[in-house]
Coordinates of C-alpha atoms in Angstrom, one line a residue:
X1 CA 77.3 79.5 169.7
X2 CA 76.8 82.8 171.5
X3 CA 74.6 83.1 174.5
X4 CA 72.0 85.1 172.5
X5 CA 71.7 82.3 169.9
X6 CA 71.2 79.8 172.8
X7 CA 68.4 82.0 174.2
X8 CA 66.7 82.3 170.8
X9 CA 66.7 78.6 170.2
X10 CA 65.0 78.1 173.6
X11 CA 62.4 80.7 172.9
X12 CA 61.5 78.9 169.7
X13 CA 60.9 75.8 171.8
X14 CA 59.3 77.2 175.0
X15 CA 59.0 80.9 174.4
X16 CA 55.3 81.8 174.8
X17 CA 53.5 80.8 178.0
X18 CA 50.1 82.4 178.5
X19 CA 48.4 81.7 181.7
X20 CA 45.3 82.2 183.9
X21 CA 45.5 84.5 186.9
X22 CA 44.1 81.7 189.1
X23 CA 46.2 78.7 188.2
X24 CA 49.9 79.0 187.4
X25 CA 50.4 76.6 184.5
X26 CA 48.5 77.6 181.4
X27 CA 49.7 79.0 178.1
X28 CA 47.0 80.9 176.2
X29 CA 44.0 82.8 177.4
X30 CA 41.3 84.3 175.2
X31 CA 38.5 86.4 176.5
X32 CA 35.2 86.7 174.6
X33 CA 32.7 89.3 175.9
X34 CA 30.0 89.5 173.2
X35 CA 27.8 86.5 172.7
X36 CA 25.4 85.6 169.9
X37 CA 22.3 84.0 171.4
X38 CA 21.9 84.2 175.2
X39 CA 23.3 87.4 176.6
X40 CA 22.9 91.2 176.5
X41 CA 25.4 93.7 175.3
X42 CA 26.4 96.3 177.9
X43 CA 24.4 99.5 177.6
X44 CA 25.5 101.7 180.5
X45 CA 27.2 101.2 183.8
X46 CA 23.9 101.7 185.6
X47 CA 22.9 98.2 184.3
X48 CA 25.7 96.5 186.3
X49 CA 24.9 94.3 189.2
X50 CA 26.7 91.6 191.2
X51 CA 25.4 88.9 188.8
X52 CA 26.7 88.5 185.3
X53 CA 24.3 88.8 182.4
X54 CA 23.1 85.4 181.1
X55 CA 25.3 83.4 178.8
X56 CA 23.2 80.5 177.4
X57 CA 24.1 77.0 178.3
X58 CA 24.0 76.3 174.5
X59 CA 26.9 78.7 173.9
X60 CA 29.0 77.3 176.7
X61 CA 28.5 73.7 175.6
X62 CA 28.8 74.5 171.9
X63 CA 32.4 75.6 172.6
X64 CA 33.0 72.3 174.4
X65 CA 31.6 70.2 171.7
X66 CA 34.0 71.6 169.0
X67 CA 37.2 71.3 171.1
X68 CA 36.9 67.7 172.1
X69 CA 36.7 69.0 175.7
X70 CA 35.3 67.4 178.8
X71 CA 31.6 67.8 179.4
X72 CA 31.1 69.5 182.7
X73 CA 27.3 69.2 183.1
X74 CA 27.5 70.6 186.6
X75 CA 29.6 73.8 187.1
X76 CA 29.8 76.3 189.9
X77 CA 30.7 80.0 190.4
X78 CA 33.3 81.3 192.8
X79 CA 34.3 84.7 194.1
X80 CA 37.8 86.0 193.3
X81 CA 38.7 88.8 195.7
X82 CA 41.0 91.6 194.7
X83 CA 41.1 95.4 194.6
X84 CA 41.8 97.2 191.4
X85 CA 40.1 100.4 190.0
X86 CA 38.5 98.5 187.1
X87 CA 36.5 96.3 189.5
X88 CA 35.2 98.7 192.2
X89 CA 33.1 96.2 194.1
X90 CA 36.3 94.3 195.2
X91 CA 35.6 90.9 193.8
X92 CA 35.0 89.1 190.5
X93 CA 32.5 86.3 189.9
X94 CA 34.4 83.5 188.1
X95 CA 34.7 79.7 188.0
X96 CA 37.7 78.2 189.8
X97 CA 37.0 74.7 191.0
X98 CA 34.3 73.5 188.5
X99 CA 34.5 75.4 185.2
X100 CA 31.8 75.0 182.5
X101 CA 34.3 73.3 180.1
X102 CA 37.2 71.0 181.0
X103 CA 40.3 69.7 179.1
X104 CA 40.2 69.6 175.3
X105 CA 42.4 70.4 172.3
X106 CA 42.5 72.3 169.0
X107 CA 44.6 71.9 165.9
X108 CA 46.8 74.7 164.4
X109 CA 48.8 74.8 161.2
X110 CA 52.0 76.7 160.9
X111 CA 54.0 76.7 157.6
X112 CA 52.2 73.5 156.6
X113 CA 53.0 71.7 159.9
X114 CA 50.0 70.6 162.1
X115 CA 50.3 70.8 165.8
X116 CA 47.8 70.0 168.6
X117 CA 47.5 72.6 171.4
X118 CA 45.8 71.2 174.5
X119 CA 43.2 73.3 176.2
X120 CA 43.1 73.3 180.0
X121 CA 39.7 74.7 180.5
X122 CA 37.1 77.3 179.5
X123 CA 35.3 79.1 182.3
X124 CA 32.7 81.8 182.6
X125 CA 33.3 85.0 184.5
X126 CA 32.3 88.6 184.6
X127 CA 34.3 91.2 182.8
X128 CA 36.0 94.1 184.6
X129 CA 36.2 97.7 183.4
X130 CA 38.7 99.0 180.8
X131 CA 41.7 100.9 182.0
X132 CA 42.5 103.8 179.6
X133 CA 46.2 104.7 179.7
X134 CA 46.6 107.0 176.6
X135 CA 44.0 109.7 177.0
X136 CA 45.3 111.5 180.1
X137 CA 48.8 112.7 180.5
X138 CA 50.3 111.0 183.5
X139 CA 46.9 109.5 184.6
X140 CA 44.8 106.5 183.9
X141 CA 41.1 106.6 183.3
X142 CA 38.6 103.7 183.9
X143 CA 35.6 102.9 181.6
X144 CA 33.2 100.8 183.6
X145 CA 30.6 100.3 180.9
X146 CA 31.5 96.6 180.3
X147 CA 32.0 95.7 184.0
X148 CA 29.7 92.9 185.0
X149 CA 29.1 91.6 181.5
X150 CA 29.9 87.9 180.9
X151 CA 33.0 86.6 179.2
X152 CA 34.2 83.1 178.3
X153 CA 37.8 82.6 179.0
X154 CA 39.6 79.8 177.1
X155 CA 42.9 78.7 178.6
X156 CA 45.5 76.5 176.9
X157 CA 48.4 74.4 178.2
X158 CA 52.0 75.8 178.0
X159 CA 52.6 74.3 174.5
X160 CA 52.9 77.3 172.3
X161 CA 56.5 77.7 171.1
X162 CA 56.7 81.0 169.3
X163 CA 54.8 84.1 168.0
X164 CA 53.7 82.3 164.8
X165 CA 52.1 79.5 166.8
X166 CA 50.4 82.0 169.2
X167 CA 48.8 83.8 166.3
X168 CA 47.8 80.5 164.6
X169 CA 46.2 79.4 167.9
X170 CA 44.4 82.7 168.3
X171 CA 43.1 82.4 164.7
X172 CA 41.9 78.9 165.3
X173 CA 40.0 79.9 168.4
X174 CA 38.6 82.9 166.5
X175 CA 37.4 80.8 163.7
X176 CA 35.7 78.3 166.0
X177 CA 33.8 80.9 168.2
X178 CA 32.7 83.0 165.2
X179 CA 31.4 80.0 163.2
X180 CA 29.6 78.7 166.2
X181 CA 28.0 82.2 166.9
X182 CA 29.4 82.2 170.4
X183 CA 31.1 85.6 169.7
X184 CA 31.2 88.1 166.8
X185 CA 35.0 88.0 167.1
X186 CA 35.3 91.8 166.7
X187 CA 38.7 92.4 168.3
X188 CA 38.8 96.2 167.7
X189 CA 35.7 96.5 169.9
X190 CA 37.0 94.2 172.6
X191 CA 34.6 91.3 171.8
X192 CA 37.6 89.0 171.7
X193 CA 41.0 89.7 173.2
X194 CA 44.1 87.8 174.4
X195 CA 46.3 87.7 177.5
X196 CA 49.8 86.5 176.6
X197 CA 52.3 85.2 179.1
X198 CA 55.9 85.0 178.0
X199 CA 58.6 82.9 179.6
X200 CA 62.1 81.9 178.5
X201 CA 64.7 79.5 179.8
X202 CA 68.0 78.1 178.6
X203 CA 68.7 74.7 177.1
X204 CA 69.0 72.1 179.8
X205 CA 67.0 74.0 182.4
X206 CA 64.1 71.9 183.8
X207 CA 62.1 74.7 185.4
X208 CA 60.2 77.3 183.3
X209 CA 61.4 80.8 183.6
X210 CA 59.4 83.5 185.4
X211 CA 56.5 84.7 183.3
X212 CA 55.2 88.1 182.5
X213 CA 51.6 88.6 181.4
X214 CA 50.7 91.0 178.7
X215 CA 47.0 92.0 179.1
X216 CA 44.2 92.4 176.6
X217 CA 45.9 92.4 173.2
X218 CA 43.2 92.8 170.5
X219 CA 44.7 92.0 167.1
X220 CA 46.7 89.2 165.5
X221 CA 49.4 91.7 164.5
X222 CA 49.7 93.1 168.0
X223 CA 50.0 89.6 169.5
X224 CA 53.0 88.8 167.3
X225 CA 54.6 92.2 167.9
X226 CA 54.1 92.1 171.7
X227 CA 55.6 88.6 171.9
X228 CA 58.6 89.5 169.9
X229 CA 59.2 92.6 172.0
X230 CA 58.7 90.7 175.3
X231 CA 61.0 87.8 174.4
X232 CA 63.7 90.3 173.5
X233 CA 63.2 92.2 176.7
X234 CA 63.5 89.2 178.9
X235 CA 66.5 87.8 177.1
X236 CA 68.3 91.2 177.5
X237 CA 67.6 91.2 181.2
X238 CA 68.8 87.6 181.7
X239 CA 71.9 88.1 179.6
X240 CA 72.8 91.0 182.0
X241 CA 72.4 88.8 185.0
X242 CA 69.1 90.4 186.1
X243 CA 65.9 88.6 187.1
X244 CA 62.4 88.6 185.4
X245 CA 59.7 90.0 187.7
X246 CA 56.4 88.2 187.7
X247 CA 54.1 91.1 186.7
X248 CA 51.2 92.2 184.5
X249 CA 52.3 94.4 181.5
X250 CA 50.4 96.3 178.8
X251 CA 51.4 96.5 175.1
X252 CA 51.7 99.9 173.6
X253 CA 51.1 99.4 169.8
X254 CA 52.3 103.0 169.0
X255 CA 55.7 102.6 170.6
X256 CA 55.8 98.8 170.0
X257 CA 56.8 98.0 173.6
X258 CA 55.4 96.4 176.7
X259 CA 55.3 98.4 180.0
X260 CA 54.8 97.3 183.6
X261 CA 51.2 97.8 185.0
X262 CA 51.3 96.0 188.4
X263 CA 52.9 93.1 190.2
X264 CA 51.1 89.7 189.8
X265 CA 49.5 87.9 192.6
X266 CA 49.5 84.2 193.3
X267 CA 46.2 82.1 193.5
X268 CA 46.0 82.2 197.3
X269 CA 46.1 86.0 197.2
X270 CA 42.7 86.0 195.7
X271 CA 40.9 84.2 198.6
X272 CA 38.6 82.2 196.4
X273 CA 35.4 80.9 197.9
X274 CA 32.1 79.6 196.4
X275 CA 29.8 82.4 195.1
X276 CA 26.9 82.4 197.7
X277 CA 24.3 84.2 195.5
X278 CA 24.5 81.9 192.4
X279 CA 23.2 78.3 192.1
X280 CA 25.2 75.6 190.2
X281 CA 24.6 75.4 186.5
X282 CA 23.2 72.0 185.6
X283 CA 22.9 70.8 182.0
X284 CA 20.9 67.7 181.3
X285 CA 21.8 64.9 178.8
X286 CA 18.7 65.9 176.7
X287 CA 20.0 69.5 176.5
X288 CA 23.4 68.4 175.4
X289 CA 21.9 66.3 172.6
X290 CA 19.7 69.2 171.5
X291 CA 22.7 71.5 171.3
X292 CA 24.7 69.0 169.2
X293 CA 21.8 68.6 166.8
X294 CA 21.5 72.4 166.2
X295 CA 25.2 73.2 165.6
X296 CA 25.7 75.6 162.7
X297 CA 27.6 74.9 159.5
X298 CA 31.3 74.6 160.1
X299 CA 34.2 75.5 157.8
X300 CA 34.6 72.0 156.2
X301 CA 30.9 71.8 155.5
X302 CA 30.9 75.2 153.9
X303 CA 33.8 74.3 151.8
X304 CA 32.0 71.3 150.4
X305 CA 28.8 73.3 149.8
X306 CA 30.7 76.1 148.0
X307 CA 32.2 73.5 145.6
X308 CA 28.9 71.8 144.9
X309 CA 26.6 74.9 144.7
X310 CA 29.0 77.5 143.1
X311 CA 31.3 75.2 141.2
X312 CA 34.4 76.7 142.9
X313 CA 37.8 75.1 142.8
X314 CA 38.7 73.3 146.0
X315 CA 41.5 75.7 146.8
X316 CA 39.1 78.7 146.4
X317 CA 36.5 77.1 148.6
X318 CA 39.0 76.3 151.3
X319 CA 40.2 79.9 151.6
X320 CA 36.6 81.3 151.5
X321 CA 35.4 78.8 154.1
X322 CA 38.3 79.4 156.5
X323 CA 36.8 82.7 157.8
X324 CA 33.2 83.2 158.7
X325 CA 33.5 86.9 157.7
X326 CA 35.0 85.9 154.3
X327 CA 32.4 83.2 153.8
X328 CA 29.6 85.7 154.6
X329 CA 31.1 88.3 152.2
X330 CA 31.2 85.7 149.5
X331 CA 27.6 84.6 150.1
X332 CA 26.2 88.1 150.5
X333 CA 27.9 89.2 147.3
X334 CA 26.6 86.0 145.5
X335 CA 23.0 87.0 146.4
X336 CA 23.5 90.5 144.9
X337 CA 25.3 89.4 141.8
X338 CA 25.3 85.9 140.3
X339 CA 28.9 85.6 139.0
X340 CA 30.2 83.4 141.9
X341 CA 33.3 82.5 140.0
X342 CA 34.4 86.1 139.6
X343 CA 33.5 86.9 143.2
X344 CA 35.7 84.0 144.4
X345 CA 38.5 85.1 142.1
X346 CA 38.6 88.6 143.6
X347 CA 38.2 87.5 147.2
X348 CA 41.0 84.9 147.0
X349 CA 43.2 87.1 144.9
X350 CA 43.1 90.9 145.3
X351 CA 41.1 91.1 148.5
X352 CA 43.2 88.4 150.3
X353 CA 46.4 90.2 149.0
X354 CA 45.3 93.5 150.7
X355 CA 44.4 91.6 153.9
X356 CA 47.8 90.0 154.0
X357 CA 49.6 93.3 153.1
X358 CA 47.9 95.1 156.0
X359 CA 47.9 92.1 158.3
X360 CA 44.2 92.5 159.2
X361 CA 41.0 90.4 159.1
X362 CA 38.1 91.2 156.7
X363 CA 36.1 92.5 159.6
X364 CA 38.8 95.1 160.3
X365 CA 38.8 96.4 156.7
X366 CA 36.5 99.1 155.2
X367 CA 35.2 96.8 152.4
X368 CA 31.5 96.1 152.9
X369 CA 29.5 93.3 151.2
X370 CA 27.4 95.9 149.4
X371 CA 30.4 97.7 148.0
X372 CA 32.2 94.5 147.0
X373 CA 29.1 93.3 145.2
X374 CA 28.9 96.6 143.3
X375 CA 32.6 96.2 142.3
X376 CA 31.8 92.7 140.8
X377 CA 28.7 94.1 139.1
X378 CA 30.6 96.9 137.5
X379 CA 33.2 94.5 136.2
X380 CA 30.5 92.1 134.9
X381 CA 28.5 94.8 133.1
X382 CA 31.7 96.3 131.6
X383 CA 31.3 99.6 133.4
X384 CA 35.0 99.3 134.4
X385 CA 37.8 97.0 133.3
X386 CA 39.6 94.5 135.6
X387 CA 42.6 96.8 135.7
X388 CA 40.5 99.8 136.7
X389 CA 38.7 97.6 139.2
X390 CA 42.0 97.0 141.0
X391 CA 42.6 100.7 141.5
X392 CA 38.9 101.2 142.6
X393 CA 39.3 98.4 145.2
X394 CA 42.5 100.0 146.6
X395 CA 40.6 103.3 146.9
X396 CA 37.7 101.7 148.7
X397 CA 40.2 99.8 150.9
X398 CA 41.5 103.2 152.1
X399 CA 38.4 105.3 152.2
X400 CA 35.4 103.0 152.4
X401 CA 33.6 105.2 149.9
X402 CA 30.8 104.0 147.6
X403 CA 32.1 102.2 144.5
X404 CA 29.8 104.1 142.0
X405 CA 30.8 107.4 143.6
X406 CA 34.5 106.6 143.1
X407 CA 34.0 105.6 139.5
X408 CA 32.0 108.7 138.7
X409 CA 34.3 111.1 140.6
X410 CA 37.5 109.8 139.0
X411 CA 35.9 109.4 135.5
X412 CA 36.8 105.7 135.4
X413 CA 33.8 104.5 133.3
X414 CA 35.0 102.1 130.6
X415 CA 35.0 103.3 127.0
X416 CA 32.7 100.9 125.1
X417 CA 31.8 103.1 122.1
X418 CA 33.4 101.1 119.3
X419 CA 33.6 104.1 117.0
X420 CA 35.8 105.9 119.5
X421 CA 38.0 102.8 120.0
X422 CA 38.2 102.2 116.2
X423 CA 39.5 105.8 115.7
X424 CA 42.2 105.2 118.4
X425 CA 43.2 101.8 117.1
X426 CA 43.5 103.2 113.5
X427 CA 45.7 106.0 114.8
X428 CA 48.0 103.5 116.7
X429 CA 48.3 101.2 113.7
X430 CA 49.1 104.1 111.3
X431 CA 51.7 105.5 113.7
X432 CA 53.6 102.2 114.0
X433 CA 54.1 100.7 110.4
X434 CA 57.3 98.8 111.4
X435 CA 55.5 96.9 114.1
X436 CA 52.6 96.3 111.8
X437 CA 54.9 94.7 109.2
X438 CA 56.7 92.6 111.8
X439 CA 53.3 91.4 113.2
X440 CA 52.2 90.5 109.7
X441 CA 55.5 88.7 109.2
X442 CA 54.7 86.3 112.0
X443 CA 55.7 88.0 115.2
X444 CA 52.3 87.4 116.9
X445 CA 53.5 88.7 120.3
X446 CA 53.5 92.2 118.9
X447 CA 49.7 92.1 119.2
X448 CA 50.2 92.9 122.9
X449 CA 52.1 96.0 121.9
X450 CA 49.1 97.4 120.0
X451 CA 46.7 96.5 122.9
X452 CA 49.0 98.3 125.3
X453 CA 49.2 101.4 123.1
X454 CA 45.4 101.6 122.9
X455 CA 45.1 101.1 126.7
X456 CA 47.7 103.8 127.3
X457 CA 45.9 106.2 125.0
X458 CA 42.6 105.6 126.8
X459 CA 44.3 105.6 130.3
X460 CA 43.2 102.0 130.8
X461 CA 39.5 102.8 130.2
X462 CA 39.0 100.9 127.0
X463 CA 37.0 97.7 127.0
X464 CA 39.7 95.0 126.6
X465 CA 37.5 92.6 124.6
X466 CA 36.4 95.4 122.2
X467 CA 40.0 96.5 121.8
X468 CA 41.2 92.9 121.0
X469 CA 38.4 92.4 118.5
X470 CA 39.0 95.8 116.7
X471 CA 42.7 95.3 116.5
X472 CA 42.5 91.8 115.1
X473 CA 40.0 93.0 112.5
X474 CA 42.1 96.0 111.5
X475 CA 45.5 94.2 111.5
X476 CA 44.1 91.3 109.4
X477 CA 43.0 93.8 106.7
X478 CA 46.4 95.4 106.5

């Protein structure tokens, strides 16, 4: 076995270690900066102060209740002191000693195998500004509009073994916080993002390798790519006998590479001390019970309801209920058009196929619930055929344009006038006497040939049911 193969095996076992800046032994860190019920969205930098906007106790404890985590009914804030351009006041309000949520766990599924990832903690802190590296040649800009707004950081134990598991973990956290209305989960807008720490070591080593942190990755696809690149980078250095530097790196999605941003400090460099301007957060037993009693519908509950209310297959209901955005799209479309079975079929089939092809979530696509409902309606009312609907969906997927506008502009309205279809069918039958005789002689499969010829003649615009009925009638009279 070559050295490279040895490294690869180890990466599959202990490759991805994602950690918190404050404590040195964590493995996955997710930041959520837009909350559903108790906090304000940033408006402009003039609104910033030394105190984070309010994140409701309900949101904090809701995350705890669904990760089997410790209930920290008394939590405190600390100051983390460091200088960096994205935090001009020189310190960050965070929770070091007593976070709002303690140890817990969450289940992930990779290739049909379930694995439990333990969660170290979830703590509340204020966000920093956003460093912008790609707008100015040779310079970095800083956007301070989000500085001071609250974020909830969820930190896992070092138990994630590869890029697939990291993405599965991220998706599990994303599903949880979106279903519970803690966060809208919009990664493209920075509402949820991920810091990934990667470390590798050889078989038999007892000490984890030096880690490098990749900051603020904001898509499932980029998490996987960044990990693969960083793993390969570290292996290459170690194979050459060089050392891994503990540092913070950024991922460039255009070049598909990670680059060094700054060296990484240890916990004592931050000079933590209790935040003097904020009181401890105390959550009573009664408040905890009230939060538990008002939890929203979770995926399994949605799955059961979809089966009972819409008569869906279990497999369809499971897929639709797995994502809040997908479930909402299904329910929104069901309100606008009543063919739930057809809606489910298209979401589970063609829409999911496009999502997988582009490796994006439904929120990142250009398909709105209004447009999707229109697509289903146009299939149901026979304006377009199923085949034409597929091409319309692909057009909407790229452009986001209105369904009816696409149908009209491209002349895709289905031909339903039976007199027109009868003329075309007669022409096809008269032009193919040998196939007619063979069909009459018992070769029933040739019926598909006639259907195909009619559809070809009409460029796929003929109503399939009408075509079938007309051809059966004409051929039986031959």
